[in-house]
Coordinates of C-alpha atoms and ligand atoms in Angstrom, one line a residue:
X111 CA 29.2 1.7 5.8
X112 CA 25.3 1.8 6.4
X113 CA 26.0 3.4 9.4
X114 CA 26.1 6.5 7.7
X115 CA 22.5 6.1 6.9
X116 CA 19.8 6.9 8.8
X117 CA 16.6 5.0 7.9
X118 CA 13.2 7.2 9.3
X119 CA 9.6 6.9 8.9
X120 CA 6.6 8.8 10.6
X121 CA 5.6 6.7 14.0
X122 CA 2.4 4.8 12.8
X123 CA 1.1 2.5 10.0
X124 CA 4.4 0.0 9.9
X125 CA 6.8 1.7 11.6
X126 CA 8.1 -0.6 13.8
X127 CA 9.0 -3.2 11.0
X128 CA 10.5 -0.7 9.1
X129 CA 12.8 0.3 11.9
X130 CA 13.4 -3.0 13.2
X131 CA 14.2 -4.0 9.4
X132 CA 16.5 -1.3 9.4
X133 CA 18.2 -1.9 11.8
X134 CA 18.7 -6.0 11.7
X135 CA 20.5 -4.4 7.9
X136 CA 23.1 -2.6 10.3
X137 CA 21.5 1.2 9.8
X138 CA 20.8 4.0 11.9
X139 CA 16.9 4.5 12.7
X140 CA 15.2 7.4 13.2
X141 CA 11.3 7.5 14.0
X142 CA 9.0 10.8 14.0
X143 CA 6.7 10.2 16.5
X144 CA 3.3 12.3 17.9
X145 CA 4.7 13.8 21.2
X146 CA 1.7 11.4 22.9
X147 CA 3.5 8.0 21.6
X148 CA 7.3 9.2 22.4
X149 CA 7.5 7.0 25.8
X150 CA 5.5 4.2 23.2
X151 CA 8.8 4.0 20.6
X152 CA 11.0 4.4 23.2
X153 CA 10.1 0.6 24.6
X154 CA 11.8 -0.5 21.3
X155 CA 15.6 -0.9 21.0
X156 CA 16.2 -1.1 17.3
X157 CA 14.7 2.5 17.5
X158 CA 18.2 5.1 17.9
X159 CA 16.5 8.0 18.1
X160 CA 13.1 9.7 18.1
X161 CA 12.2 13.4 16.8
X162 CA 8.8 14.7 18.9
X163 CA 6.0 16.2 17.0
X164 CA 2.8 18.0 18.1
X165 CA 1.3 16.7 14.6
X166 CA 2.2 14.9 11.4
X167 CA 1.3 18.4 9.1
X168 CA 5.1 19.5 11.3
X169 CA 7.2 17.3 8.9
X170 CA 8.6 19.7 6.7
X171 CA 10.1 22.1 9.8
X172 CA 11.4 18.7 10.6
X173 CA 12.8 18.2 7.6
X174 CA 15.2 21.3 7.4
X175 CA 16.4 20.4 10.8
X176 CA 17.6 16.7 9.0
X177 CA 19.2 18.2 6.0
X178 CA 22.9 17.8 7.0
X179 CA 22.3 13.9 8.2
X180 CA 22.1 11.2 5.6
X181 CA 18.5 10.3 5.9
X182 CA 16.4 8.0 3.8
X183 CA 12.9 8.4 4.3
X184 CA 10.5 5.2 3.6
X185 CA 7.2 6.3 3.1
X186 CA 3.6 4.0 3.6
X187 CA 0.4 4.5 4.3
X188 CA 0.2 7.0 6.8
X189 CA 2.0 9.5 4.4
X190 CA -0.6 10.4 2.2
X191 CA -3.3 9.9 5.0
X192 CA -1.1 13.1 7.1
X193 CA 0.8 14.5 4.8
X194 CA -1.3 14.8 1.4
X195 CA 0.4 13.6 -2.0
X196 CA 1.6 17.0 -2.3
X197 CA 3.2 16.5 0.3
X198 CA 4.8 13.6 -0.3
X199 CA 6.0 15.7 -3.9
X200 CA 7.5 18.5 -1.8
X201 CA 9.7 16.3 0.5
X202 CA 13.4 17.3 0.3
X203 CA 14.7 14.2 1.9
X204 CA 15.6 11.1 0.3
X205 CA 12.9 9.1 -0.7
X206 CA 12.3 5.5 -0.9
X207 CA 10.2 5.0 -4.3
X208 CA 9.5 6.9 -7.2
X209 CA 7.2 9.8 -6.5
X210 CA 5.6 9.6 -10.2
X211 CA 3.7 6.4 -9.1
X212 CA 1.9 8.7 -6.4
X213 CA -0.1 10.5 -9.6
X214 CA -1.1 7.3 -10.8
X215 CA -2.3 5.6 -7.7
X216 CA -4.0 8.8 -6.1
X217 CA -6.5 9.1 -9.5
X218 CA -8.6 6.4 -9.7
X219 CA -9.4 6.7 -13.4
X220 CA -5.4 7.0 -14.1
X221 CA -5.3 3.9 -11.6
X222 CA -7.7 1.9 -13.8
X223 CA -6.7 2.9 -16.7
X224 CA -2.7 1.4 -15.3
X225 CA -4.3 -2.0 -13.8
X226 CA -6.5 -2.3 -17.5
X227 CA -3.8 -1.7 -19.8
X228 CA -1.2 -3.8 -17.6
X229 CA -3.7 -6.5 -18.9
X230 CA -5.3 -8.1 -15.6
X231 CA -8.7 -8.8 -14.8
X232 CA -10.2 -6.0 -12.9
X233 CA -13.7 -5.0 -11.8
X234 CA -16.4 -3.2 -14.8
X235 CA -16.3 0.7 -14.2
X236 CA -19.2 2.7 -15.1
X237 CA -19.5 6.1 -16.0
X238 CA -23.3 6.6 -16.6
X239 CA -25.9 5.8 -14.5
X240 CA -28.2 4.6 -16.8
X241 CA -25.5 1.8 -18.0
X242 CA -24.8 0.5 -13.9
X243 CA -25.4 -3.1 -13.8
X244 CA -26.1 -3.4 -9.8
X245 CA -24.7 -4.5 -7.2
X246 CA -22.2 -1.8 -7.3
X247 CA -19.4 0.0 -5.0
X248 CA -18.9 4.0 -5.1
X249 CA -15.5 4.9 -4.1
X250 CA -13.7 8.1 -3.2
X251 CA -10.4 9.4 -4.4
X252 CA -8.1 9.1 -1.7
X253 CA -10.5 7.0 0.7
X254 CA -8.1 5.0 3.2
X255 CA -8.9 1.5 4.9
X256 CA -12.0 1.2 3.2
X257 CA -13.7 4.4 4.6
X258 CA -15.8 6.2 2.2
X259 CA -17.1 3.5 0.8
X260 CA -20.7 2.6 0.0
X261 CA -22.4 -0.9 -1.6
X262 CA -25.2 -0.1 -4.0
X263 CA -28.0 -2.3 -4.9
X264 CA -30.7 -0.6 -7.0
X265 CA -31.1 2.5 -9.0
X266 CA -33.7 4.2 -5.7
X267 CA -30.5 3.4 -3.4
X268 CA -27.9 4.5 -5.7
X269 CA -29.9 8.2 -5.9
X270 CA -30.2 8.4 -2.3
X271 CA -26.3 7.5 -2.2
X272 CA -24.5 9.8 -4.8
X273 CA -25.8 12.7 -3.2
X274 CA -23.3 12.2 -0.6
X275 CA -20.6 12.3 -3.1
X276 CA -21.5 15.7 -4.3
X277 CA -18.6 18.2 -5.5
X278 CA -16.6 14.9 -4.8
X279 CA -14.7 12.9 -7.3
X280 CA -15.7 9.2 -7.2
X281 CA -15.8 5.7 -9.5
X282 CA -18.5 3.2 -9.8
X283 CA -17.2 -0.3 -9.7
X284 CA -18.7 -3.6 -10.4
X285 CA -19.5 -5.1 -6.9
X286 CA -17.4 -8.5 -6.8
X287 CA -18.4 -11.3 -4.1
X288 CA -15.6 -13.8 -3.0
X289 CA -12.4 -13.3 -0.6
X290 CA -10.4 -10.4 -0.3
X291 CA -7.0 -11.4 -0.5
X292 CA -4.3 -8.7 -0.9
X293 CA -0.7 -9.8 -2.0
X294 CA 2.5 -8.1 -1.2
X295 CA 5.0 -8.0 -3.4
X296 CA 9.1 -6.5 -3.6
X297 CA 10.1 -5.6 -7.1
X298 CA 14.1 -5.2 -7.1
X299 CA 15.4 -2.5 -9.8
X300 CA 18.8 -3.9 -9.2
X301 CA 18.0 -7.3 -9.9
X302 CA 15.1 -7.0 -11.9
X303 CA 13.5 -9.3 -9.8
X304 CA 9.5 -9.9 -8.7
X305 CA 9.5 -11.4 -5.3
X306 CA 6.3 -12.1 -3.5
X307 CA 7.2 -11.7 0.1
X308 CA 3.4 -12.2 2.0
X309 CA -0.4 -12.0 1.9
X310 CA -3.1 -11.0 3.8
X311 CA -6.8 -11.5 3.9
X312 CA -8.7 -8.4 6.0
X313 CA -10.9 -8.1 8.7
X314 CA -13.5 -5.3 7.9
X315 CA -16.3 -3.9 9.7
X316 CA -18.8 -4.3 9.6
X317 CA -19.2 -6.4 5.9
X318 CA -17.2 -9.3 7.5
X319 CA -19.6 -9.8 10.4
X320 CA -22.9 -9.6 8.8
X321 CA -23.0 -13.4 8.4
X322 CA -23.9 -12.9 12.3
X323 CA -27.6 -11.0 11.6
X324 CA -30.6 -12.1 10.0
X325 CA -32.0 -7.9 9.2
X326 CA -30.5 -5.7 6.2
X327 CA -27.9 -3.2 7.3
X328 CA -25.6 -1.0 5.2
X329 CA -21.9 -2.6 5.2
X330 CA -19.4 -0.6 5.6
X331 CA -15.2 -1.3 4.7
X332 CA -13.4 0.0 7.6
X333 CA -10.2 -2.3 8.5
X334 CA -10.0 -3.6 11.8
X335 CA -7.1 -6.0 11.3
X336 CA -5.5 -8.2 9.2
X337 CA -5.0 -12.2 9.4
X338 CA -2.6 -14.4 7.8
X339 CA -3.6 -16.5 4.7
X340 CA -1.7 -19.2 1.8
X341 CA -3.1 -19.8 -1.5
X342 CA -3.5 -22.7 -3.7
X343 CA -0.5 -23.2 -5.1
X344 CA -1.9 -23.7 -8.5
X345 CA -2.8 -20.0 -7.9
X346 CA 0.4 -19.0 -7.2
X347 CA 2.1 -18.1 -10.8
X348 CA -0.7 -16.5 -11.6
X349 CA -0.1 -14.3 -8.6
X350 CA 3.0 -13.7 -10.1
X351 CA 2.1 -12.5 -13.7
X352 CA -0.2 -10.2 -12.7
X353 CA 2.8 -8.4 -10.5
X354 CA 4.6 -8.5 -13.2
X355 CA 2.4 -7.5 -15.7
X356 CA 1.9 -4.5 -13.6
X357 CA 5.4 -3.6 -13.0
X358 CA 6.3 -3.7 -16.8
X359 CA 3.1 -1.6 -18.0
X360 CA 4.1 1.3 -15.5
X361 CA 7.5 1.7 -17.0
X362 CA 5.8 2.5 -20.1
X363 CA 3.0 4.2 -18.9
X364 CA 4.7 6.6 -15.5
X365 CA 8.4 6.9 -16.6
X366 CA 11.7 4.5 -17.6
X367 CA 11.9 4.1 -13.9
X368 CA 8.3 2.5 -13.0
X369 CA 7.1 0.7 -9.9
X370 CA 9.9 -0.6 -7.6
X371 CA 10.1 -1.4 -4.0
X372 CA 7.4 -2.8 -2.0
X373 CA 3.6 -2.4 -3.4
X374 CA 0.1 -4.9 -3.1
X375 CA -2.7 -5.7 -5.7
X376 CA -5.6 -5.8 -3.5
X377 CA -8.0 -8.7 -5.0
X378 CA -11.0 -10.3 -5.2
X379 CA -11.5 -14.1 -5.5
X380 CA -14.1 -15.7 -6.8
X381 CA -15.5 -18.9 -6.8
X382 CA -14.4 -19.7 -10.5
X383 CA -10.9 -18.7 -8.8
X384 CA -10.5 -15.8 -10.6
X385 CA -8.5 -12.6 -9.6
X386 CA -10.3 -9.4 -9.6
X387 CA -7.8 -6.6 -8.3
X388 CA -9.9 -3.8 -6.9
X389 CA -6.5 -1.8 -6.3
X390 CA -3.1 -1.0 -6.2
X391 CA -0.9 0.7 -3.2
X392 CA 2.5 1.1 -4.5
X393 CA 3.7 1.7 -0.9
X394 CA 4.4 -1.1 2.0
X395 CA 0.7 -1.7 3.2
X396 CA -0.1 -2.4 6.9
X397 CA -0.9 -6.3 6.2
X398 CA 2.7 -7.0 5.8
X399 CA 3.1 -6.3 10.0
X400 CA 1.8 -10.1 10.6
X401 CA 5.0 -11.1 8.8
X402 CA 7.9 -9.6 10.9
X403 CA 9.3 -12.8 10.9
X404 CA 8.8 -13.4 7.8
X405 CA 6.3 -15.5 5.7
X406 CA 6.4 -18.8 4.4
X407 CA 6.6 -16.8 1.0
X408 CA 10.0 -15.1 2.1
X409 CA 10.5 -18.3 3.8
X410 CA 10.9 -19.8 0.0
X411 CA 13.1 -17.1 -1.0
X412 CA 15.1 -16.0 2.2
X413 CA 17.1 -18.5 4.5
X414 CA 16.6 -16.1 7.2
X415 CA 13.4 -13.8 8.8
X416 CA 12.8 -11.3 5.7
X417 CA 10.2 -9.2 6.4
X418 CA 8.8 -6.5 3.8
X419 CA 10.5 -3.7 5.9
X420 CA 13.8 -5.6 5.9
X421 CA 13.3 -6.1 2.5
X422 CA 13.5 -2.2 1.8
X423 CA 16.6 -2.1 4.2
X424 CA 18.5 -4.9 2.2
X425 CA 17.8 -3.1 -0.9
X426 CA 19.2 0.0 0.1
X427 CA 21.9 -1.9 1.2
X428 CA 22.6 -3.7 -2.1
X429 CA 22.4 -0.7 -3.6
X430 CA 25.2 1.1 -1.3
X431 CA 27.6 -1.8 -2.5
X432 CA 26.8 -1.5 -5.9
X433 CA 27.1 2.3 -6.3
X434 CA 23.5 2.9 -7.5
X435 CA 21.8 4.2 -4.2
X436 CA 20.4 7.2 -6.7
X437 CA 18.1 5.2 -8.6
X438 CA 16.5 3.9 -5.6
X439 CA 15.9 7.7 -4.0
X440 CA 13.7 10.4 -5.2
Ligands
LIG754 P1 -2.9 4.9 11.2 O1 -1.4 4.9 11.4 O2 -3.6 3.8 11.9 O3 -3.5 6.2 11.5 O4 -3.1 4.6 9.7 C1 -2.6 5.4 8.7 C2 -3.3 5.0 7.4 O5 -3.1 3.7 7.0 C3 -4.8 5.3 7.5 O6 -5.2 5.8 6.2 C4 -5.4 3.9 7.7 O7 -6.7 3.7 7.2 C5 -4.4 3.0 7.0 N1 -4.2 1.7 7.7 C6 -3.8 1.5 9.0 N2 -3.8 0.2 9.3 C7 -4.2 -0.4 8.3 C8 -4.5 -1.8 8.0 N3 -4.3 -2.8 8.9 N4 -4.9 -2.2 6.8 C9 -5.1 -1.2 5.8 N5 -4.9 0.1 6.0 C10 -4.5 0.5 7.2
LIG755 P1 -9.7 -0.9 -1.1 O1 -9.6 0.4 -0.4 O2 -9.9 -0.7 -2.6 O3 -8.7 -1.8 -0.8 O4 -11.1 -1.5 -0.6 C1 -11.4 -1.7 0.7 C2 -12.4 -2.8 0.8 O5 -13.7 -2.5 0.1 C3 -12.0 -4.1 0.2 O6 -11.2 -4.9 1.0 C4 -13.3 -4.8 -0.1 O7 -13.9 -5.5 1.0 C5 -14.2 -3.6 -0.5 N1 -14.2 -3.4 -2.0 C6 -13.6 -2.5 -2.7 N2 -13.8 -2.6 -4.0 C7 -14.6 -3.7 -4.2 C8 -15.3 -4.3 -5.3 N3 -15.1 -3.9 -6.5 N4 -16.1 -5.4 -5.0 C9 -16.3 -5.8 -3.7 N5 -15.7 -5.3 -2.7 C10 -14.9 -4.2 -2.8

């Protein structure tokens, strides 16, 4: 019966466990891929077919040629980073997710105002200069993989910086010290389940390798990779409530429907072992690739490998059997 599916993604980000996950649920997999990385996806054999494109911005002539197959389309990071969120909005293909979300993440102040209200501890914001209490972080809308980012220390520096953010929207958060440790979780609107299938610390440069020089440089955020990490277990529930906590405020605060599917609260911990979530991607995030496998989270939960992209694939599935693929697709 999946058969009649096609699961398809755009070839980058976390493609390949999407596919793979796909296709270990007994789907059909399509990947659109940049015409340079063709002969690169066609090395994989969980991969049935692949649609050739000159760039990403092609997806919607795409699109019209896949209107008479039965495609699901599972979005993550590099959808917004190619295709904008309007258009992610505009797509006329089945979607994985609920595209409401996209307004809330995409603003920061909406997105702050969400992880507040969902009652979690998250960094100060200020809005005046004269109120900062340094160090702080300015941050873009939109900024991806930590680019765009800059660490202010004192009122001189944080002149000098904002200039660069001119005619650009930004927030000022509180600058947190500790580990970055971002937690992927799989909320089920079938079973009304929160499942925590992985987690990931990141590699940035160059803030992670500053420990290596004695002189004063500028840190920047840009990911370079991602490496495995467990938690205290004595951490772990509370790794749970905030999940939940966030899921159930966005079903009052975005629509009946809410979160669902795969997303990660991206936090800071402190000394005091305190979670500080700096953000929210309600969207499969690239950390999750160390775990194709699976983790020894899903490992808890899953008598087999379940990875995050599988995870999407056996929901889809679950849904098929149970007659409620609609509330799954936007
Ligand atoms: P790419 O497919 O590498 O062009 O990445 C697509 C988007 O996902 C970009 O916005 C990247 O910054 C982001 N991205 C890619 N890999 C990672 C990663 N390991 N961690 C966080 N973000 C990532
Ligand atoms: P994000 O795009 O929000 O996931 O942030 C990318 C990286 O910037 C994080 O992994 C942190 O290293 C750093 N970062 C962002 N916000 C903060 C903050 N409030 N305090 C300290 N570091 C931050």
């Amino acid at each position: 019966m999946n058969k009649q599916y096609t699961i398809t993604t755009l070839g980058s980000h976390s493609a390949l466990q999407i596919l793979k996950g796909a296709h270990d649920e007994s789907f059909k997999t399509l990947v659109v891929a940049l015409k340079k990385h063709v002969s690169f996806y066609q090395r994989f054999s969980f991969i049935d077919e692949i649609i050739s494109v000159n760039a990403f911005s092609e997806f919607p002539e795409i699109e019209k040629k896949l209107k008479d197959k039965k495609i699901i389309v599972i979005p993550h990071g590099s959808f917004v980073a190619y295709l904008g969120m309007e258009g992610n909005k505009k797509m006329t293909l089945s979607y994985f997710g609920n595209k409401k979300v996209l307004d809330f993440e995409f603003d920061r102040v909406k997105q702050g105002e969400w992880l507040k209200k969902s009652g979690i501890n998250t960094p100060k914001e200020f809005k005046n200069i004269n109120d900062v209490e340094f160090p702080v972080i300015i941050k873009s809308y939109g900024a991806a993989g930590g680019k765009g980012y800059f660490l202010v220390n004192n009122q001189k520096d944080f002149i000098n910086k904002i200039k660069l953010f001119r005619n650009k929207k930004f927030v000022i958060q509180q600058y947190i010290i500790g580990v970055p440790l971002y937690i992927h979780y799989f909320y089920s609107p079938l079973t009304k389940t929160l499942e925590i299938l992985s987690m990931d610390r990141r590699y940035e440069t160059n803030v992670d390798a500053l420990g290596r020089i004695l002189f004063n440089v500028d840190p920047s955020y840009v990911v370079v990779g991602n490496s495995p990490l467990v938690l205290r277990e004595s951490m772990l529930p509370e790794a749970y409530e905030m999940g939940e906590k966030v899921v159930k405020k966005s079903q009052e605060l975005i629509n009946r429907q809410g979160l669902f599917g795969p997303f990660c609260l991206e936090t800071i911990i402190t000394p005091d072992q305190k979670f500080y979530v700096i953000e929210i991607s309600a969207r499969i995030v690239a950390g999750t690739n160390l775990f194709i496998e699976g983790s020894p989270y899903a490992d808890l939960l899953y008598n087999e490998p379940m990875s995050t992209g599988r995870r999407i694939a056996r929901e889809i599935k679950n849904s098929i059997k149970e007659n409620r693929l609609k509330e799954i697709l936007d």
